[in-house]
Amino acid sequence: MSLYDYLYYIILPILSVSILIIFVRFIKGPTLSDRVVALDLIITTGIGIIAVYSIHTNQPTFLDIAMILALIAFLGTVAFSYYLEKRERND
Amino acid sequence: MKTIIFKTASSYLLPLLLLFAIFILLRGHYLPGGGFVGGLIAAIAFVLHSFANGIERTRGIIKFHPGFLMPIGLSIALCSGLAPLLVGSPFMTGLWYHNPIPVIGMIGTALIFDIGVFLVVIGVVLTIIFTISETI
Amino acid sequence: MIKTKFLSNLLLSFIWVALTGTFTLEYFIFGFMLSYALMWIITTNRREDQYFKRGPKLVSFVFFFLYELVKANIQVAYDVITPRYYMKPGIIKIPLHAQTDLEITLLANLITLTPGTLSLDVSDDKKVLYVHAMYVRDKDEFIHSIKNGFEKRLLEILR
Amino acid sequence: MTEIIIIILSSLGALFILLAAIGVVRMPDLYLRISVTTKAATLGIGLILAAAAYYFNDLSITSRVMAIILFMLLTAPVGAHMLGRASYFTGVKMWKNSEHDDLKGKYHPKTHKLASEDEKK
Amino acid sequence: MELLLVVIIGLLYAAGIYMMLRRSLLKLIIGLILLGNGANMLIFLLGRIVKGKPPIIDASESILSGIYADPVPQALILTAIVISFGLQSFAIILIKRAYKVVKTDDLDEMNATDEDL
Amino acid sequence: MSNPYIILPVIFQLFTAILLMFFWTKKNSQKLISIICSLITLGISIWLITIVLLQGIHVTQAGGWEAPFGITFVADPLSTLMILLTSISGLAVSIFSTGSVRNARIKFGYFPIFHFLLMGLNGAFLAGDIFNLYVWFEIIIISSFVLITLGGEKAQLEGSIKYVTMNLLASVVFLTAIAILYGLTGSLNMADLSIRVANIENRGLVNVTAILFFVGFGIKSAVFPLHFWLPASYHTPPPAISAIFGGLLTKVGVYALLRVFTLIFIPDDFMTDVITWVAIMTILTGCLGALVQNNIRKIFSYLIVGHIGYMIAGLGMYTEAALVGTIFYLIHDIIVKTNLFMVTGVIFKLKGTYSMRNLGGFYKTYPKLSLLMAVPIFSLVGIPPLSGFWAKVFWIESGFITENYLLVFVLVFGSFLTLVTMAKLWAEVVWKDGDALPMKINVKYFWELKPIKRVAMIVPIVLLSMVSLYIGFGAEHIISISRLIGSQLIDTTPYIEAVLGPLNAEVI
Amino acid sequence: MLLSVLSGFILAASLPLIGKYLKEKWAILFSLLPLSLFIYFLSFQPDISDDKNLLFSYNWVPSIGVDFNFHLDGLSLLFTLLITGIGSLVFIYTAAYLKGHPYLDRFYGYLAMFMSSMLGLVLSDNIITLFIFWELTSISSFFLIGFNNDSEASRKSSLLALGVTGFGGLFLLAGMVVLGYVGGSYSILELMNATDLIQSHPLFVSILVLVFIGAFTKSAQFPFHFWLPGAMKAPTPVSTYLHSATMVKAGIYLLARFTPVLGAHEYWNSTLIIVGCITMVYAGIHAIFRLDLKGILAYSTISALGILVFLIGLGTDDALLAAAVFILVHALYKATLFLVTGIIDHETGTRDVSKLSGLNKVMLPVGIAAGLAALSNAGIPPSFGFVGKDLIYEATLHIGDWAYLLTGAAVITNICLLFAGFLAGFKPFLGKLPVTYENVHLPSPLLYVPPLILASLGILFGILPLLVDDSLIKPVVAAMLNTSSDFFHLQLWHGWSTVLLLSSITIGGGVGLYFILNPSEGLLTKATRFEPISPLSITGKITGLFHGISQGYTSVIQNGYLRYYVITILVFLSFLLGYKIFQGIDLYLNVATLSEITIYEVIVLGIMAVSIVYTVFTKSRLVAVASMGVIGYCICLVFLFYSAPDLAMTQFSIDTLTVILFVLVLYNLPKYLKLSDTGSRVRDGLLALIFGGLISLLTLEVLNEPLEREISAYYAETAYKLAKGKNVVNVILVDFRGSDTMVEIIVLAIAAIGVFSLLKLRLKSIEKE
Ligand code: NA
Ligand code: NA
């Protein structure tokens, strides 16, 4: 088994399955915060997938997307927290 | 949100992200990126900062209304498109300065155009987000 | 404060060079100018401490951190994959020696980065840090471990 | 040799991520989920990115990978803190077996100011 | 793989339509966004998909050779995404404002302009 | 013929809009800039149509990339005519706006958006690339969204939600159509598509794509049963905005239908049947709707729908003569509808209401104004030889030639309904003795305006009335232009050759 | 010639300048215009009686063959003389009748417009131009009927009149266009040479129907006659001029004019005979029951128009001759009676015939005029009316199979007309003068001289028919027959004959009726019992029903519910798509072109599918927004897997920004309510699935087709060499298709301005217009 096959047939599926598992939490909730945690983790796992994929396809450019993803994940979490706090304060 | 942790982090994140945004802008012609994504990242940087410190503080940093970036960016983009008309070429024809400039690379109307895009995007995103935040 | 600014400036230029991935003088100077401009844009009054003479401590701190990271990860991993829960979670108030925003933030982040603990918030008077922890066998011992571990080492570097 | 290092790094990374995934499903309350996942994932991603950096073996890519890792180390805990804190005062309950709650009653219900001591009644 | 994408595209269109037919303003906007996503995916798929070969010329080369992803649909989608972003932001704010002024999220109560013959 | 300057109408409007943005809160400067720049644009448009009529189709390849690789802009008689009409209406509404639009709106971007809208219209007319057409459409709809909601009144918001929803739906359908078209041909240049689509063997797919385009543009041009947004919203914004909407927005949809269904898709029998039935129902729906309205702006809104039906009918017959009729009517309709909505604005400023029941007394109090109003109203009805009349000659003849008897009947019947509606409006608004209406505090009445503002509201109405009189009495000129356009819609070779260069026989 | 035709318009247009000065004292000067025109047209008389056809050509819209070619022959000469002659008198009359009226200048303006339109109508050789003038007469009539615009009845009548004549006019337009198409020309002169071609064309019947509708509505033929009595709401000069002497005769003119083109065809003749016959009898009987003088005259006018249509329908030489004479006869006496009625109304303030009598004692000259007109109307020798009536009977008696029936109808009609004429001409003047009217004075000569002139002409032509025989009538008949005609001479005395007998019966019957039947409220009430089935009320009901239907239709279609709008659009689109997909495309799947499926893609797409479903069905808004985030990220991964890093980046950023926007806004929005019931959910779900399914199916089929790569190949080739960029997508965005991007950022900027103004602009209550 070559490195590519290993990445393709072992690592990528593991990561995908991880996303699937996390997604279960996303669906289950129960609170918005749980979903935000799940979302954040999905994106983070996405970074992993991208990194592996960039090795597999020999395309380092994909790593740049990882950078943006990291930024985005953070922003999403912040926004939801911001919302939660605002909502709570005004209720 | 008055959390010390976020505030402190944001004041380090802001310059970091702005650098990153310009980096993405300049490399767009060769690799993924460009004015649009660059502008978004820059805008996100300011948005994060405003989440942490309040809009007034962020406004203080930018020093003028972010909406002002839109006409400026549009003017830059328009000028880059119009420049070729002066030499009788069609609108938006790429004009290039023939010797590559160190660091930035090739300078041409396309790059100037992308800078226009970059500024417009910042102006747009900040106008939208700031306006909403202010009227909540 | 000139020195501090100069340092951050250098740091940013360095990051620029790292980002572009081209370690040449021109790139460095360009990055320097760029970050100079950006710092001018973003300057608000901010206190910063001296930055030098912390090298060795920094290295040892990094290793300490990695050790904690791996250790705690394994502990948590065990709890995650085995059916039974071994944890005794709780929110613990930890009094702070750290004073500046930077110190507090770094400390809180480091605590969060190690598995099993999560810095929830800092009181507005910056005197205490509230930490959510998974394994609080003994509250005082937990507080002690944080204060003597992360906080002490961190402050040594920063001050 | 390169391949083996890459395989080890990526496998470890993937395992940590898987661990975080299982954690986020299995942990009984939100704070535990945040607690478990933020770092397991950060560590896992760090490892996989390191694998990529090792694979491409190019200075610009390595520096980029370093930047990503640095960035994640900076933002992940801040995000966790924000979410945890916001959840706390939106009333997300802790697991029933939790023992201490020093935060209880410290937030001012209106202003969200956080006190360091119990308020004197 | 195309088959799955086709199904997903159909699903996006269907979901978008379904959401547009609800009475809530918010669902309406969500529906429009889903539709927009569907259209973007459609452009992408119909430009034909190629795995792992972005339309970026290698540092050492001067033309894009071999099999590569069609850059045109990508450029079109980029434009479309950005434009939809503008429109969507506006629409989102519109519902916010409409809710504030009309004081309902229920579309069925927003028919004054059609009445009064 | 290659000419980089043909995009001046677009560029100059863009320049105007940007300039106006720099004068964000300075209302007087904005008004001045808007009028001056509209005048210059009118000059540019006249220049453009002149050179096109004299020298033939002009094109420019943006970026210098030869078609079909870059984006082509094409100035052919149809597009330059549309630009000219846009400039005329634009100038009129610009002047009208300086008198009628309240300062609060001007300080929140009314003029920049207005010029962005005009830019979008000009861009759409010049676009020689289907995706570029899409982006221009987006400019048009986003500016119209902003304009229709500007002020944020309850009615505006309720109306705009329908407007926005259905226009966004139209965009999605349009985009879907483009996706499929690209999937079939790999090209976006409309001239190139014309050739490529003709060479596709799977005609079924081509026809289905045509349907998507039809529905996408159909929504934008407000044909039955895709028109609902129009009567729901056009009467809600300030009159100046209604004027530019009523005059131009739906016509862009008609323009697109004309372009796409002559250049890229030649309608098959099924499609012509569909178009014909749609036209029939559109005429009936619009004209019947107008008949029962009380709000004068709603009357005109419904009539827009009905008269779009006429133009679509021309497409449904698909003869050169019918298309000539459609072009002629398009010219007339843009001018007259713009004018009528401005007239409603003046009526409102005088009386403070749009309700036909409450209005009245114009004949007595404002005889000269009544006379002025008579021009657009009776032009709309098509009292011969006013501008609305001539197109019908073409349609009726084509209708009989193509044996579309029902369509002809409905056309005639629709004209009759328009006649009745307008006569009723005339009797109610102009003839009837109006009750003394209570003064509303929120209305700045006509006599409260500064004299210059009053002039600014009347001058454009006079201007457009003169144009519509010219269209009617100078029908010869208009018909010969329409003829030229009609023939180029049927024989698209000049267009294609202007874009792609001379074709060798086997390609065609 | 063009100037003379358009002079009325010029006068009307100059009113805003000169009207003010003229209307005060010099109103009489307006009549100079018709008078000089009368003289001008009279000057052509010698040429016409020499069988010359005069054609005056002016260009207008040559590209479709529409011109101002004016053709003066006998028929048009007769009409121009009537128009300008009666016009002159009416103009003079008006100066006194509406003296001091604040809008007198407008009135003259409309009258002048009308006169010009009428002249244009009768002179145009071009049928489109003819139609244009035709419509202008309707419009001027609309303004004139509604001249008393304060009165609701006036407004209603004018709307009705315009409605009916406008309706007919549009059909006429269609008829003219088709006629032009079929005959290959819009010129009547040329069409006359194409008669065979036209009459054998399959569209001939359509042409007939269309032309008839036009003519019948204008000339108030049954069942379109009902607008005319209402039109009498107009001031008397209008009734005189438009609704008795000229405009209503436009339809007659049209039929006469087209007799050489469309006539002598079975359909033509029988339709006209039937319609004319019904009209003349129906309206004649109606006239008997009226009390209002104008009402009586209106119905008798309709009846007279019926006679004319009838005669043209008969189409024989005799009949056409009779028609030609009767046009003149009727114009003379009916105008007189109307003018007289106006005087009575003006002086006594009533038009109720049952209240009027003995006016001779105070206004003898008026009474003389009325009496002379009544004589001519009754066809009592030596009036010109006698000549006319004889010719009518002459025509009906020689028609063949239906001679007795038709002659009977003509007799009945004439009796009624006679009765009506007596009622209007004699009844108010004879007998005892009621006390109330003792103070009534003889009005200004400007009022009574015009009717006196007209009435005297009616007698003069009777005594000396030669005056009009060769000079006027013969060319008219020649024009209708399109040949020169020398078969007759008009004369008062034909000797003893059946015709004379019929005349006597008519006179006797009519006079008898006059003495038996006293107009009263009772009679009128009896007559109104039939009102519910009259064409007027049927039309009223149809109009009401139609209005109701329109209202219902509009409120059903435009029901205010956005989702029904969307459903309609989608059903329409799905139907068309579905029909075309299943009918026009061979559905098949080319598996060879598809790429392999991998586990991670399945997972990503699976998650996406679940998220889509979840977004749709979740009960929490925030969860929906978060799920949309997931969908967006999955799309990014798809972009990533399939080589679109730029897309992935952008989609990521945009998606997150959208989520942020939602989150910021949601905070102000209410929670989801469950608003729709299960039924509509199922319906919507089905519709959505069908639409989605169709799109999927279509996509699959398109994927079977080969994709041309010529353009992408060009980009791949030149992106670096010519455009100096290596990221081809970015090069496309900023260079190859830079214009798109330019527009795209403008869209963004506009959206931002929109958001800004939507949120920040708060109109003060004083600015809310
Ligand atoms: Na890019
Ligand atoms: Na063609």
mmCIF file of N, CA, C and O in Angstrom, chain C residues 18 23 73 77 80 82-83 85 89-93 112-113 115-117 119-122 124-125 130 132 134 139, chain D residues 19 23 26 28 31-32 35 39 43 59-60 63 81 84-85 94-95 98-102 106-107 113-116:
data_model
loop_
_atom_site.group_PDB
_atom_site.id
_atom_site.type_symbol
_atom_site.label_atom_id
_atom_site.label_comp_id
_atom_site.label_asym_id
_atom_site.label_seq_id
_atom_site.Cartn_x
_atom_site.Cartn_y
_atom_site.Cartn_z
ATOM 1 N N ALA C 18 7.188 34.885 6.555
ATOM 2 C CA ALA C 18 6.789 33.489 6.685
ATOM 3 C C ALA C 18 5.603 33.193 5.779
ATOM 4 O O ALA C 18 5.551 32.165 5.102
ATOM 5 N N PHE C 23 12.295 34.100 2.053
ATOM 6 C CA PHE C 23 13.145 34.797 3.020
ATOM 7 C C PHE C 23 14.208 35.610 2.303
ATOM 8 O O PHE C 23 15.349 35.221 2.201
ATOM 9 N N ASN C 73 -4.395 14.603 27.160
ATOM 10 C CA ASN C 73 -5.116 14.023 26.040
ATOM 11 C C ASN C 73 -5.354 12.545 26.242
ATOM 12 O O ASN C 73 -6.423 12.023 25.959
ATOM 13 N N ALA C 77 -8.796 10.782 26.463
ATOM 14 C CA ALA C 77 -9.077 9.765 25.462
ATOM 15 C C ALA C 77 -9.579 8.497 26.133
ATOM 16 O O ALA C 77 -10.549 7.887 25.681
ATOM 17 N N VAL C 80 -13.027 8.945 27.085
ATOM 18 C CA VAL C 80 -13.956 9.037 25.972
ATOM 19 C C VAL C 80 -14.267 7.668 25.399
ATOM 20 O O VAL C 80 -15.427 7.351 25.125
ATOM 21 N N THR C 82 -13.737 4.589 26.732
ATOM 22 C CA THR C 82 -14.279 3.540 27.600
ATOM 23 C C THR C 82 -15.703 3.885 27.977
ATOM 24 O O THR C 82 -16.057 5.062 28.096
ATOM 25 N N PRO C 83 -16.508 2.875 28.178
ATOM 26 C CA PRO C 83 -17.929 3.142 28.415
ATOM 27 C C PRO C 83 -18.180 3.937 29.691
ATOM 28 O O PRO C 83 -19.058 4.785 29.724
ATOM 29 N N TYR C 85 -17.740 6.648 32.740
ATOM 30 C CA TYR C 85 -17.147 7.973 32.948
ATOM 31 C C TYR C 85 -16.349 7.956 34.244
ATOM 32 O O TYR C 85 -16.849 7.538 35.279
ATOM 33 N N PRO C 89 -16.370 16.458 37.092
ATOM 34 C CA PRO C 89 -16.242 17.822 36.576
ATOM 35 C C PRO C 89 -16.738 18.879 37.562
ATOM 36 O O PRO C 89 -17.459 18.578 38.510
ATOM 37 N N GLY C 90 -16.338 20.121 37.294
ATOM 38 C CA GLY C 90 -16.802 21.236 38.111
ATOM 39 C C GLY C 90 -16.182 22.524 37.621
ATOM 40 O O GLY C 90 -15.213 22.530 36.861
ATOM 41 N N ILE C 91 -16.759 23.632 38.093
ATOM 42 C CA ILE C 91 -16.184 24.936 37.744
ATOM 43 C C ILE C 91 -15.443 25.452 38.967
ATOM 44 O O ILE C 91 -16.029 25.561 40.049
ATOM 45 N N ILE C 92 -14.188 25.741 38.768
ATOM 46 C CA ILE C 92 -13.340 26.109 39.907
ATOM 47 C C ILE C 92 -12.876 27.542 39.742
ATOM 48 O O ILE C 92 -12.507 27.963 38.642
ATOM 49 N N LYS C 93 -12.893 28.249 40.831
ATOM 50 C CA LYS C 93 -12.398 29.626 40.825
ATOM 51 C C LYS C 93 -10.909 29.614 41.168
ATOM 52 O O LYS C 93 -10.516 29.089 42.208
ATOM 53 N N THR C 112 -6.984 26.322 28.588
ATOM 54 C CA THR C 112 -7.998 25.749 27.705
ATOM 55 C C THR C 112 -7.395 24.727 26.756
ATOM 56 O O THR C 112 -8.004 23.700 26.460
ATOM 57 N N LEU C 113 -6.202 25.019 26.292
ATOM 58 C CA LEU C 113 -5.601 24.125 25.294
ATOM 59 C C LEU C 113 -5.256 22.755 25.856
ATOM 60 O O LEU C 113 -5.129 21.795 25.104
ATOM 61 N N PRO C 115 -6.243 19.413 27.515
ATOM 62 C CA PRO C 115 -7.522 18.716 27.609
ATOM 63 C C PRO C 115 -7.992 18.629 29.051
ATOM 64 O O PRO C 115 -7.203 18.590 29.983
ATOM 65 N N GLY C 116 -9.283 18.639 29.166
ATOM 66 C CA GLY C 116 -9.844 18.470 30.501
ATOM 67 C C GLY C 116 -10.076 19.765 31.213
ATOM 68 O O GLY C 116 -10.760 19.792 32.238
ATOM 69 N N THR C 117 -9.522 20.828 30.723
ATOM 70 C CA THR C 117 -9.784 22.103 31.388
ATOM 71 C C THR C 117 -10.222 23.113 30.361
ATOM 72 O O THR C 117 -9.824 23.069 29.203
ATOM 73 N N SER C 119 -11.005 27.389 30.305
ATOM 74 C CA SER C 119 -11.175 28.680 30.989
ATOM 75 C C SER C 119 -12.492 29.271 30.570
ATOM 76 O O SER C 119 -12.683 29.576 29.393
ATOM 77 N N LEU C 120 -13.388 29.407 31.513
ATOM 78 C CA LEU C 120 -14.703 29.936 31.147
ATOM 79 C C LEU C 120 -14.697 31.446 31.092
ATOM 80 O O LEU C 120 -15.168 32.041 30.142
ATOM 81 N N ASP C 121 -14.127 32.076 32.162
ATOM 82 C CA ASP C 121 -14.171 33.537 32.142
ATOM 83 C C ASP C 121 -13.235 34.110 33.190
ATOM 84 O O ASP C 121 -12.811 33.401 34.118
ATOM 85 N N VAL C 122 -12.947 35.371 33.024
ATOM 86 C CA VAL C 122 -12.145 36.095 33.991
ATOM 87 C C VAL C 122 -13.060 37.133 34.627
ATOM 88 O O VAL C 122 -13.859 37.755 33.932
ATOM 89 N N ASP C 124 -14.379 40.550 36.199
ATOM 90 C CA ASP C 124 -14.145 41.871 35.634
ATOM 91 C C ASP C 124 -13.021 42.615 36.330
ATOM 92 O O ASP C 124 -12.380 43.479 35.731
ATOM 93 N N ASP C 125 -12.807 42.285 37.599
ATOM 94 C CA ASP C 125 -11.689 42.948 38.289
ATOM 95 C C ASP C 125 -10.367 42.219 38.080
ATOM 96 O O ASP C 125 -9.366 42.531 38.717
ATOM 97 N N TYR C 130 -12.202 31.630 36.210
ATOM 98 C CA TYR C 130 -13.097 30.489 36.423
ATOM 99 C C TYR C 130 -12.776 29.424 35.392
ATOM 100 O O TYR C 130 -12.821 29.669 34.197
ATOM 101 N N HIS C 132 -13.404 25.476 34.030
ATOM 102 C CA HIS C 132 -14.171 24.239 34.080
ATOM 103 C C HIS C 132 -13.178 23.092 33.919
ATOM 104 O O HIS C 132 -12.368 23.074 32.998
ATOM 105 N N MET C 134 -12.390 18.713 34.195
ATOM 106 C CA MET C 134 -13.040 17.394 34.158
ATOM 107 C C MET C 134 -12.714 16.565 35.388
ATOM 108 O O MET C 134 -13.511 15.769 35.840
ATOM 109 N N LYS C 139 -10.262 20.012 45.113
ATOM 110 C CA LYS C 139 -10.336 21.368 44.580
ATOM 111 C C LYS C 139 -9.047 22.158 44.834
ATOM 112 O O LYS C 139 -8.460 22.759 43.917
ATOM 113 N N LEU D 19 -11.108 10.858 18.024
ATOM 114 C CA LEU D 19 -11.334 10.914 19.467
ATOM 115 C C LEU D 19 -12.225 12.110 19.807
ATOM 116 O O LEU D 19 -13.199 11.995 20.576
ATOM 117 N N GLY D 23 -15.795 12.076 21.353
ATOM 118 C CA GLY D 23 -15.978 12.858 22.570
ATOM 119 C C GLY D 23 -17.174 13.780 22.471
ATOM 120 O O GLY D 23 -17.973 13.872 23.407
ATOM 121 N N ARG D 26 -20.135 11.652 22.935
ATOM 122 C CA ARG D 26 -20.313 10.888 24.158
ATOM 123 C C ARG D 26 -20.383 11.742 25.415
ATOM 124 O O ARG D 26 -20.982 11.338 26.408
ATOM 125 N N PRO D 28 -21.272 14.026 28.390
ATOM 126 C CA PRO D 28 -22.643 14.247 28.857
ATOM 127 C C PRO D 28 -23.083 15.717 28.910
ATOM 128 O O PRO D 28 -24.279 15.972 28.956
ATOM 129 N N TYR D 31 -20.057 21.630 28.475
ATOM 130 C CA TYR D 31 -18.722 22.098 28.877
ATOM 131 C C TYR D 31 -17.690 20.995 28.680
ATOM 132 O O TYR D 31 -16.566 21.228 28.256
ATOM 133 N N LEU D 32 -18.154 19.791 28.957
ATOM 134 C CA LEU D 32 -17.246 18.667 28.754
ATOM 135 C C LEU D 32 -16.952 18.493 27.272
ATOM 136 O O LEU D 32 -15.833 18.199 26.866
ATOM 137 N N SER D 35 -14.610 21.090 26.212
ATOM 138 C CA SER D 35 -13.341 20.774 26.838
ATOM 139 C C SER D 35 -12.597 19.688 26.080
ATOM 140 O O SER D 35 -11.423 19.813 25.756
ATOM 141 N N LYS D 39 -9.258 20.795 22.150
ATOM 142 C CA LYS D 39 -7.818 20.488 22.052
ATOM 143 C C LYS D 39 -7.519 19.219 21.307
ATOM 144 O O LYS D 39 -6.549 19.151 20.558
ATOM 145 N N LEU D 43 -4.921 19.403 18.384
ATOM 146 C CA LEU D 43 -3.737 18.540 18.334
ATOM 147 C C LEU D 43 -3.746 17.707 17.056
ATOM 148 O O LEU D 43 -2.746 17.603 16.340
ATOM 149 N N LEU D 59 9.935 25.341 2.067
ATOM 150 C CA LEU D 59 9.975 26.338 3.124
ATOM 151 C C LEU D 59 8.681 27.144 3.191
ATOM 152 O O LEU D 59 8.105 27.360 4.265
ATOM 153 N N SER D 60 8.196 27.580 2.029
ATOM 154 C CA SER D 60 7.015 28.433 2.046
ATOM 155 C C SER D 60 5.806 27.672 2.586
ATOM 156 O O SER D 60 4.984 28.217 3.299
ATOM 157 N N SER D 63 6.202 27.173 6.354
ATOM 158 C CA SER D 63 5.884 28.384 7.105
ATOM 159 C C SER D 63 4.390 28.616 7.125
ATOM 160 O O SER D 63 3.826 29.062 8.117
ATOM 161 N N HIS D 81 -13.644 29.566 25.063
ATOM 162 C CA HIS D 81 -13.969 30.413 26.204
ATOM 163 C C HIS D 81 -15.240 31.210 25.965
ATOM 164 O O HIS D 81 -16.141 31.263 26.799
ATOM 165 N N GLY D 84 -18.258 28.830 25.900
ATOM 166 C CA GLY D 84 -18.532 28.291 27.229
ATOM 167 C C GLY D 84 -19.192 29.343 28.099
ATOM 168 O O GLY D 84 -20.212 29.102 28.742
ATOM 169 N N ARG D 85 -18.624 30.507 28.061
ATOM 170 C CA ARG D 85 -19.139 31.586 28.899
ATOM 171 C C ARG D 85 -20.555 31.969 28.481
ATOM 172 O O ARG D 85 -21.463 32.067 29.319
ATOM 173 N N MET D 94 -24.960 21.962 33.683
ATOM 174 C CA MET D 94 -23.816 21.046 33.770
ATOM 175 C C MET D 94 -24.318 19.642 34.013
ATOM 176 O O MET D 94 -25.443 19.397 34.421
ATOM 177 N N TRP D 95 -23.406 18.724 33.786
ATOM 178 C CA TRP D 95 -23.745 17.303 33.968
ATOM 179 C C TRP D 95 -24.144 17.069 35.411
ATOM 180 O O TRP D 95 -23.639 17.706 36.333
ATOM 181 N N SER D 98 -21.573 16.721 38.225
ATOM 182 C CA SER D 98 -20.589 17.771 38.477
ATOM 183 C C SER D 98 -20.623 18.176 39.948
ATOM 184 O O SER D 98 -21.692 18.180 40.573
ATOM 185 N N GLU D 99 -19.429 18.516 40.454
ATOM 186 C CA GLU D 99 -19.389 18.745 41.903
ATOM 187 C C GLU D 99 -19.348 20.205 42.311
ATOM 188 O O GLU D 99 -20.064 20.622 43.198
ATOM 189 N N HIS D 100 -18.468 20.948 41.682
ATOM 190 C CA HIS D 100 -18.348 22.340 42.115
ATOM 191 C C HIS D 100 -18.922 23.245 41.055
ATOM 192 O O HIS D 100 -18.848 22.954 39.871
ATOM 193 N N ASP D 101 -19.487 24.357 41.500
ATOM 194 C CA ASP D 101 -19.845 25.394 40.545
ATOM 195 C C ASP D 101 -19.565 26.745 41.166
ATOM 196 O O ASP D 101 -20.447 27.371 41.742
ATOM 197 N N ASP D 102 -18.287 27.164 41.082
ATOM 198 C CA ASP D 102 -17.900 28.423 41.710
ATOM 199 C C ASP D 102 -18.471 29.628 40.981
ATOM 200 O O ASP D 102 -18.448 30.739 41.482
ATOM 201 N N LYS D 106 -22.316 34.479 40.137
ATOM 202 C CA LYS D 106 -21.293 35.522 40.026
ATOM 203 C C LYS D 106 -21.580 36.506 38.899
ATOM 204 O O LYS D 106 -21.081 37.619 38.880
ATOM 205 N N TYR D 107 -22.351 36.040 37.935
ATOM 206 C CA TYR D 107 -22.685 36.961 36.835
ATOM 207 C C TYR D 107 -23.802 37.882 37.262
ATOM 208 O O TYR D 107 -24.807 37.442 37.809
ATOM 209 N N LYS D 113 -21.757 41.545 34.238
ATOM 210 C CA LYS D 113 -20.462 41.752 34.896
ATOM 211 C C LYS D 113 -20.159 40.543 35.746
ATOM 212 O O LYS D 113 -21.036 39.960 36.378
ATOM 213 N N LEU D 114 -18.907 40.166 35.737
ATOM 214 C CA LEU D 114 -18.534 38.957 36.489
ATOM 215 C C LEU D 114 -17.759 39.366 37.739
ATOM 216 O O LEU D 114 -16.730 40.034 37.652
ATOM 217 N N ALA D 115 -18.284 38.957 38.873
ATOM 218 C CA ALA D 115 -17.633 39.313 40.133
ATOM 219 C C ALA D 115 -16.593 38.275 40.516
ATOM 220 O O ALA D 115 -16.642 37.130 40.054
ATOM 221 N N SER D 116 -15.618 38.672 41.310
ATOM 222 C CA SER D 116 -14.624 37.699 41.760
ATOM 223 C C SER D 116 -15.029 37.088 43.102
ATOM 224 O O SER D 116 -14.603 36.000 43.447
#
